[in-house]
mmCIF file of C-alpha atoms and ligand atoms in Angstrom:
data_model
loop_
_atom_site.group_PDB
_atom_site.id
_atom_site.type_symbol
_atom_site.label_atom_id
_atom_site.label_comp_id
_atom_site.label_asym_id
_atom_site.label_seq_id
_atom_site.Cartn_x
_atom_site.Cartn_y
_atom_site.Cartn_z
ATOM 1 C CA UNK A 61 115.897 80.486 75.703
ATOM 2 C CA UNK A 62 118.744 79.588 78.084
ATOM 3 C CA UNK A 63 118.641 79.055 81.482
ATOM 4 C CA UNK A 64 121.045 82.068 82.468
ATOM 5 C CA UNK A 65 118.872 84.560 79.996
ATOM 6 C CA UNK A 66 115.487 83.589 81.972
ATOM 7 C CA UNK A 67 117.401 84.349 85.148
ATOM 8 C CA UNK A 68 118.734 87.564 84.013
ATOM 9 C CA UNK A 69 114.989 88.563 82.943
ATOM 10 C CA UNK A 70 114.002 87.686 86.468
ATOM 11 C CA UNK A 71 116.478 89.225 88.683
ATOM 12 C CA UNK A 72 116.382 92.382 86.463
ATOM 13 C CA UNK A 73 112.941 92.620 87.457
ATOM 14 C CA UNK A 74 113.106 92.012 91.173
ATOM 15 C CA UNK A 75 115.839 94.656 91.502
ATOM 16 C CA UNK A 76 114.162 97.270 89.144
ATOM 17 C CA UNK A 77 110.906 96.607 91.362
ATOM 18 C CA UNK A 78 112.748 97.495 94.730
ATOM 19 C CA UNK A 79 111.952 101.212 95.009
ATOM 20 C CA UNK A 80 107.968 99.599 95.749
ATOM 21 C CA UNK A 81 109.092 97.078 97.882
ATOM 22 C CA UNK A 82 110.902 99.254 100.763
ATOM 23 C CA UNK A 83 108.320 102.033 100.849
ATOM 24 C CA UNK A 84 105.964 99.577 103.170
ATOM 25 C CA UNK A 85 108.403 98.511 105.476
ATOM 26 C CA UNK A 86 110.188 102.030 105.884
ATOM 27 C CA UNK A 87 106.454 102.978 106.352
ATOM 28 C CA UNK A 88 106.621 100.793 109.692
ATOM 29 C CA UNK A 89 110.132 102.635 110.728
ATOM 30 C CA UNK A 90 108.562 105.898 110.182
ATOM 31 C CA UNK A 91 105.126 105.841 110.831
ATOM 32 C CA UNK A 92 103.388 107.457 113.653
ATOM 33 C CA UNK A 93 101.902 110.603 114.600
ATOM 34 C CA UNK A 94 98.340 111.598 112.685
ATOM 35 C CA UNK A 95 96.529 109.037 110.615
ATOM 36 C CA UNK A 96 96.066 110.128 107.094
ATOM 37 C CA UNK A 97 91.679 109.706 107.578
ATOM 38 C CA UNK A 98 92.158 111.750 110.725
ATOM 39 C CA UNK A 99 89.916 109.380 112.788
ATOM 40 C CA UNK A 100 87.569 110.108 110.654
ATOM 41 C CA UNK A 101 84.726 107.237 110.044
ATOM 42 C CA UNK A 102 82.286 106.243 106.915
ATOM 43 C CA UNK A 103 79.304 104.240 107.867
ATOM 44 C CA UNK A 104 80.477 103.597 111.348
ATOM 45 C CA UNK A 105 84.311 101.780 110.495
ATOM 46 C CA UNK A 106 87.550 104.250 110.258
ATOM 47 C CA UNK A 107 88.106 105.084 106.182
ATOM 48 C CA UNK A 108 91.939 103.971 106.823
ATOM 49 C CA UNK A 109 92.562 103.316 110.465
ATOM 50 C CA UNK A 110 95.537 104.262 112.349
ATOM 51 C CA UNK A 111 97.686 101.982 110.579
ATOM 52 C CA UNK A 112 97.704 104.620 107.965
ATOM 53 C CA UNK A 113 99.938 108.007 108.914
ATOM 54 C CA UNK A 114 101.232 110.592 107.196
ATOM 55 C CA UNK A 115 104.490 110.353 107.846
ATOM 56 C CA UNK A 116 104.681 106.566 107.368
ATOM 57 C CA UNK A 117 103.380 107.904 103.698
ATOM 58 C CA UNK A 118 106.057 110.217 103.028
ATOM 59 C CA UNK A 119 108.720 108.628 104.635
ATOM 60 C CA UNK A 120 108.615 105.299 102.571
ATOM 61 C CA UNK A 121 107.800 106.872 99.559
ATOM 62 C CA UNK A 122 110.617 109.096 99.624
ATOM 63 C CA UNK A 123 112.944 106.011 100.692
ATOM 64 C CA UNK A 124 111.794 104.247 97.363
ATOM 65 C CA UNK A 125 112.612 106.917 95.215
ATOM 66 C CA UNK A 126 116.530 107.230 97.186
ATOM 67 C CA UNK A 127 116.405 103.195 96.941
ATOM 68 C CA UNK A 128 115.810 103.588 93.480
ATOM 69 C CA UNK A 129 118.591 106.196 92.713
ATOM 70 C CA UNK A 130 121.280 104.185 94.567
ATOM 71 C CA UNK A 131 120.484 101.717 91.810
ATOM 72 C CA UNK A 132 120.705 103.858 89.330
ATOM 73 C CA UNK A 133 124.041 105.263 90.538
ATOM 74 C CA UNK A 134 125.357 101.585 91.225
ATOM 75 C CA UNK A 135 124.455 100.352 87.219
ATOM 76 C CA UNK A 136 126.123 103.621 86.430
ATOM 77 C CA UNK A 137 129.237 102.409 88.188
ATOM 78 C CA UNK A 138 129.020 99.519 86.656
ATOM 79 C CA UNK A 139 128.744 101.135 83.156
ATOM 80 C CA UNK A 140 125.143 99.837 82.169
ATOM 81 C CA UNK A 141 124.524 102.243 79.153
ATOM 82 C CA UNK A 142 120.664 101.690 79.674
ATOM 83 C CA UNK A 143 120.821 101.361 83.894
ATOM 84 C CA UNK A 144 120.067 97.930 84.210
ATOM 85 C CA UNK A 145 116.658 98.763 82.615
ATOM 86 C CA UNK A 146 116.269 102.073 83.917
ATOM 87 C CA UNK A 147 116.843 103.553 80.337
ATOM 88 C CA UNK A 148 117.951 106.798 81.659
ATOM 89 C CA UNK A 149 117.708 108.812 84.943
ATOM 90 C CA UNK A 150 114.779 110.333 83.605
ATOM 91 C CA UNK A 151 112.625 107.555 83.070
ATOM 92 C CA UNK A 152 114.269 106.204 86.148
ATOM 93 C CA UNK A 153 113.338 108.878 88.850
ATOM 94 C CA UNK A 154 109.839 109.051 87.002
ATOM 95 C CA UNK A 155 109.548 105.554 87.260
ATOM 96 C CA UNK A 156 111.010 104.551 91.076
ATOM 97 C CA UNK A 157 108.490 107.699 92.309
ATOM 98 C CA UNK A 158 105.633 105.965 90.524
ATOM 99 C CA UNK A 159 106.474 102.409 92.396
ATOM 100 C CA UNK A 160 107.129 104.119 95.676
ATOM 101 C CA UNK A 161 104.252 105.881 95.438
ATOM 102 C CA UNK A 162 101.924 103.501 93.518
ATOM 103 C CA UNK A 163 102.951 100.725 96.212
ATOM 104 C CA UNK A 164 101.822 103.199 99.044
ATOM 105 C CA UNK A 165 98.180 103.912 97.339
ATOM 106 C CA UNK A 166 97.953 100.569 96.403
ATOM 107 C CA UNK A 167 98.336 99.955 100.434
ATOM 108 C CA UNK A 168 95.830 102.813 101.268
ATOM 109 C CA UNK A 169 93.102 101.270 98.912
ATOM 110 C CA UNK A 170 94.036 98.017 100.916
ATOM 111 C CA UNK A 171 93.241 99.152 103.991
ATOM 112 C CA UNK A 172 90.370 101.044 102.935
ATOM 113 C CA UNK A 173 89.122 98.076 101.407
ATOM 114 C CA UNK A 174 89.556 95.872 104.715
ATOM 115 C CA UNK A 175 87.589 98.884 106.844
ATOM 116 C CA UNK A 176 84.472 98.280 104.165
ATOM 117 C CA UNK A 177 84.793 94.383 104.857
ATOM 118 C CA UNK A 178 84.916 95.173 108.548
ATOM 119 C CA UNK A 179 88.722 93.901 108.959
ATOM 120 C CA UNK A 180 90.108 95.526 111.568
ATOM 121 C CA UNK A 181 93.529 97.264 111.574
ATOM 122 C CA UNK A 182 96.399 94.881 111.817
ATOM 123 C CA UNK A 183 94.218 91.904 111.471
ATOM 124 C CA UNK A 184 94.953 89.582 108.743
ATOM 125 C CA UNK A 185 93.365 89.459 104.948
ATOM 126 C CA UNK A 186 95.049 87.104 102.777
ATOM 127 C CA UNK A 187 95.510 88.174 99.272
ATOM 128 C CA UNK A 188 95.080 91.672 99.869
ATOM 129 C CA UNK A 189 98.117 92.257 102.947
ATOM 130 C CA UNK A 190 100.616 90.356 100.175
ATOM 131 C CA UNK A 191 99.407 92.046 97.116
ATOM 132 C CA UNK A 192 97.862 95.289 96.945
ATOM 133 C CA UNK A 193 101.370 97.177 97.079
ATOM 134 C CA UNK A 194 101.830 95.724 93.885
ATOM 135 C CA UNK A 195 98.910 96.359 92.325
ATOM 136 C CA UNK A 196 99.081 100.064 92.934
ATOM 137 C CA UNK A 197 102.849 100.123 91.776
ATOM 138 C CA UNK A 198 101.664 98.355 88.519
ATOM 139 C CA UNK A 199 98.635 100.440 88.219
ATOM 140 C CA UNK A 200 100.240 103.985 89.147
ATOM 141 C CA UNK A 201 103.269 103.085 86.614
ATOM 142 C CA UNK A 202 101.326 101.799 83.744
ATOM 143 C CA UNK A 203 99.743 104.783 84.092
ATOM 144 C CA UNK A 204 102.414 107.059 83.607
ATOM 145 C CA UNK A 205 104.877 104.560 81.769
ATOM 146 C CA UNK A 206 103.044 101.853 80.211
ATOM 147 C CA UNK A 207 105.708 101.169 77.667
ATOM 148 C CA UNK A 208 108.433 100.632 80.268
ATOM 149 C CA UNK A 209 106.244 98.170 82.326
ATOM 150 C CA UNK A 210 104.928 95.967 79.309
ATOM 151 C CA UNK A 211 108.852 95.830 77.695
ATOM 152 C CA UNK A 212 109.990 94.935 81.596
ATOM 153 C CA UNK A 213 106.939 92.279 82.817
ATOM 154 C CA UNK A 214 104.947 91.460 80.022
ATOM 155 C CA UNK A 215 106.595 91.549 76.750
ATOM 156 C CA UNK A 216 107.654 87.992 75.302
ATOM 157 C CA UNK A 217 109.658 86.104 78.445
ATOM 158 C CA UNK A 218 109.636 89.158 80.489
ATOM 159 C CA UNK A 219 106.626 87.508 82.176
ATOM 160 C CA UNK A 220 108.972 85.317 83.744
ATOM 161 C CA UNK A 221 109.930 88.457 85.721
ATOM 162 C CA UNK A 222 106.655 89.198 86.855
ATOM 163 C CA UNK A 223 105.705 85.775 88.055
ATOM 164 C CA UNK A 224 109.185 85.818 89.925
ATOM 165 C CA UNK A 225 107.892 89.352 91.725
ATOM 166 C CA UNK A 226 104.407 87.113 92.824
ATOM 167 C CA UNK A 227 106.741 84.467 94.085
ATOM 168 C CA UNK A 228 109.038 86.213 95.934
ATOM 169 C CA UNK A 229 106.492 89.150 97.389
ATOM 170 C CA UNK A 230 105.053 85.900 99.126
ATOM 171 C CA UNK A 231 107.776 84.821 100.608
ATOM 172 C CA UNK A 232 109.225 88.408 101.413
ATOM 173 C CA UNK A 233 106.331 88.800 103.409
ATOM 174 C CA UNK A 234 106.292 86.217 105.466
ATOM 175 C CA UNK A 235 110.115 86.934 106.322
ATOM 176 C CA UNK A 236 109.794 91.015 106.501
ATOM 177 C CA UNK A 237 106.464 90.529 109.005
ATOM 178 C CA UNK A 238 108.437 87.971 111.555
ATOM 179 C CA UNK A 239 111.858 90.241 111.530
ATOM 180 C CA UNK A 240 109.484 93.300 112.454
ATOM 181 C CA UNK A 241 108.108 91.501 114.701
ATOM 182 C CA UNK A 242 111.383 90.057 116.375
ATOM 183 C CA UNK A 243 112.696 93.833 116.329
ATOM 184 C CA UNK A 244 109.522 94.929 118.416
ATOM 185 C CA UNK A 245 108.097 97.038 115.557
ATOM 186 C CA UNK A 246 104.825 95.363 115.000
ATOM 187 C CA UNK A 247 102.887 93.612 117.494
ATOM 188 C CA UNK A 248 102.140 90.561 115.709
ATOM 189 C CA UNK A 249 104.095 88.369 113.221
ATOM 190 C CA UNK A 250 102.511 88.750 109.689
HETATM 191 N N1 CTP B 578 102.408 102.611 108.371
HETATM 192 C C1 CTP B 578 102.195 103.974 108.450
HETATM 193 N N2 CTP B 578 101.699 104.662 107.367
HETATM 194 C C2 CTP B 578 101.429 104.030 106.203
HETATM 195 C C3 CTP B 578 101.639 102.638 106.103
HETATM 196 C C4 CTP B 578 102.123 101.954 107.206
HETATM 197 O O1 CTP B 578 102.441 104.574 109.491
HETATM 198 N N3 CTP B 578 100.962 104.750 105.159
HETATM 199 C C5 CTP B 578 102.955 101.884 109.543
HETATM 200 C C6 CTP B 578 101.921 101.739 110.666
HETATM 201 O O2 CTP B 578 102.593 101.839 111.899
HETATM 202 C C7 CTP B 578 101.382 100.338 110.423
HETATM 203 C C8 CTP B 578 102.638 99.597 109.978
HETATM 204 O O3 CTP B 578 103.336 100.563 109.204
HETATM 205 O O4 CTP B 578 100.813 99.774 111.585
HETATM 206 C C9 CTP B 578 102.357 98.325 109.196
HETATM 207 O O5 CTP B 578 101.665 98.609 108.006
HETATM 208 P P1 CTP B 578 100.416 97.731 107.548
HETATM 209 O O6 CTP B 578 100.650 96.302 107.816
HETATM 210 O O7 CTP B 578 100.102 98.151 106.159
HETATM 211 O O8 CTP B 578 99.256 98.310 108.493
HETATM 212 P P2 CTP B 578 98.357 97.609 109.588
HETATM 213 O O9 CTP B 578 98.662 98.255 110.904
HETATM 214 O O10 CTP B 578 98.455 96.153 109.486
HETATM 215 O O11 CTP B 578 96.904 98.092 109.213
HETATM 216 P P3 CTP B 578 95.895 97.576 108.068
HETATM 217 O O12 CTP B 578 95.005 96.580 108.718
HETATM 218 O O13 CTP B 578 95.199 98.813 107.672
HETATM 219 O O14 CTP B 578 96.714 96.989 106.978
HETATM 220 MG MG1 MG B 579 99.214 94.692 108.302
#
């Protein structure tokens, strides 16, 4: 394999994976108002905590899935028979609402996990604040489109594209936490 073909295969895959990555950042531009558990508590610790809204929810997931048709319209432009990977809108829409989505459950069952572990809301748990977005967007669309997610991450050198999406969800992290932080939208910086 060449060089440029293995970094084809990876940016493919970061850009076709955006429509999960905005949803929890647009969550932090949106959010506020009633937490999705409703203050409710299990066993004495808040099921979500009030870093969990509704409209943090529905307003990244719906910016995913308009993230992900601006990409589809832009390969369009660009005259991409299969939309940079896309295959067709489609698959497309069913696929971006499955990351935006998937990445928003996947952060749910993260902070539902760190309430049973007794992690308070905001405070840190490696692993889990990096990754869990992108376990649910995995899970949620290999449920629905398994075949487009093993020919994209998984088939033959494709996993080049998913070890490229652990790489650079570390990093993005890092980054995304200290610029919400500089812009006054979260209180501390990760
Ligand atoms: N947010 C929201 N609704 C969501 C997800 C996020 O309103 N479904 C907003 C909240 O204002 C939240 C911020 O985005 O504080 C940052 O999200 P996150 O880091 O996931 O939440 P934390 O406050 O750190 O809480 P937790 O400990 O539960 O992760
Ligand atoms: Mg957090």
């Amino acid at each position: 394999m060449e060089i440029t073909e293995a970094v084809i295969i990876m940016l493919a895959g970061l850009w076709l994976f955006l429509p999960a990555m905005l949803p929890n950042s647009a969550a932090v531009v949106f959010g506020g108002g009633k937490p999705m558990d409703m203050g409710k508590e299990w066993n004495g610790k808040r099921i979500l905590g009030d870093g969990k809204t509704w409209r943090g929810f529905f307003g990244g997931g719906f910016s995913g899935m308009i993230l992900g048709l601006m990409l589809m319209g832009i390969s369009f432009l660009f005259g991409s028979e299969d939309l940079f990977g896309y295959i067709n809108l489609q698959t497309g829409i069913g696929v971006a609402a499955c990351l935006a989505f998937g990445s928003l459950l996947g952060d749910l069952m993260g902070s539902f996990i760190k309430r049973r572990l007794g992690i308070e809301r905001g405070k840190k748990a490696p692993i889990l604040d990096q990754y869990d977005f992108l376990i649910g967007a995995f899970l949620l669309t290999s449920l629905f489109y398994p075949q487009w997610i093993y020919s994209t991450y998984i088939e033959g050198y494709n996993i080049l594209a998913l070890v490229f999406l652990l790489i650079v969800t570390l990093l993005l992290h890092r980054v995304m936490n200290i610029i919400g932080y500089k812009a006054g939208l979260k209180d501390v910086p990760w």
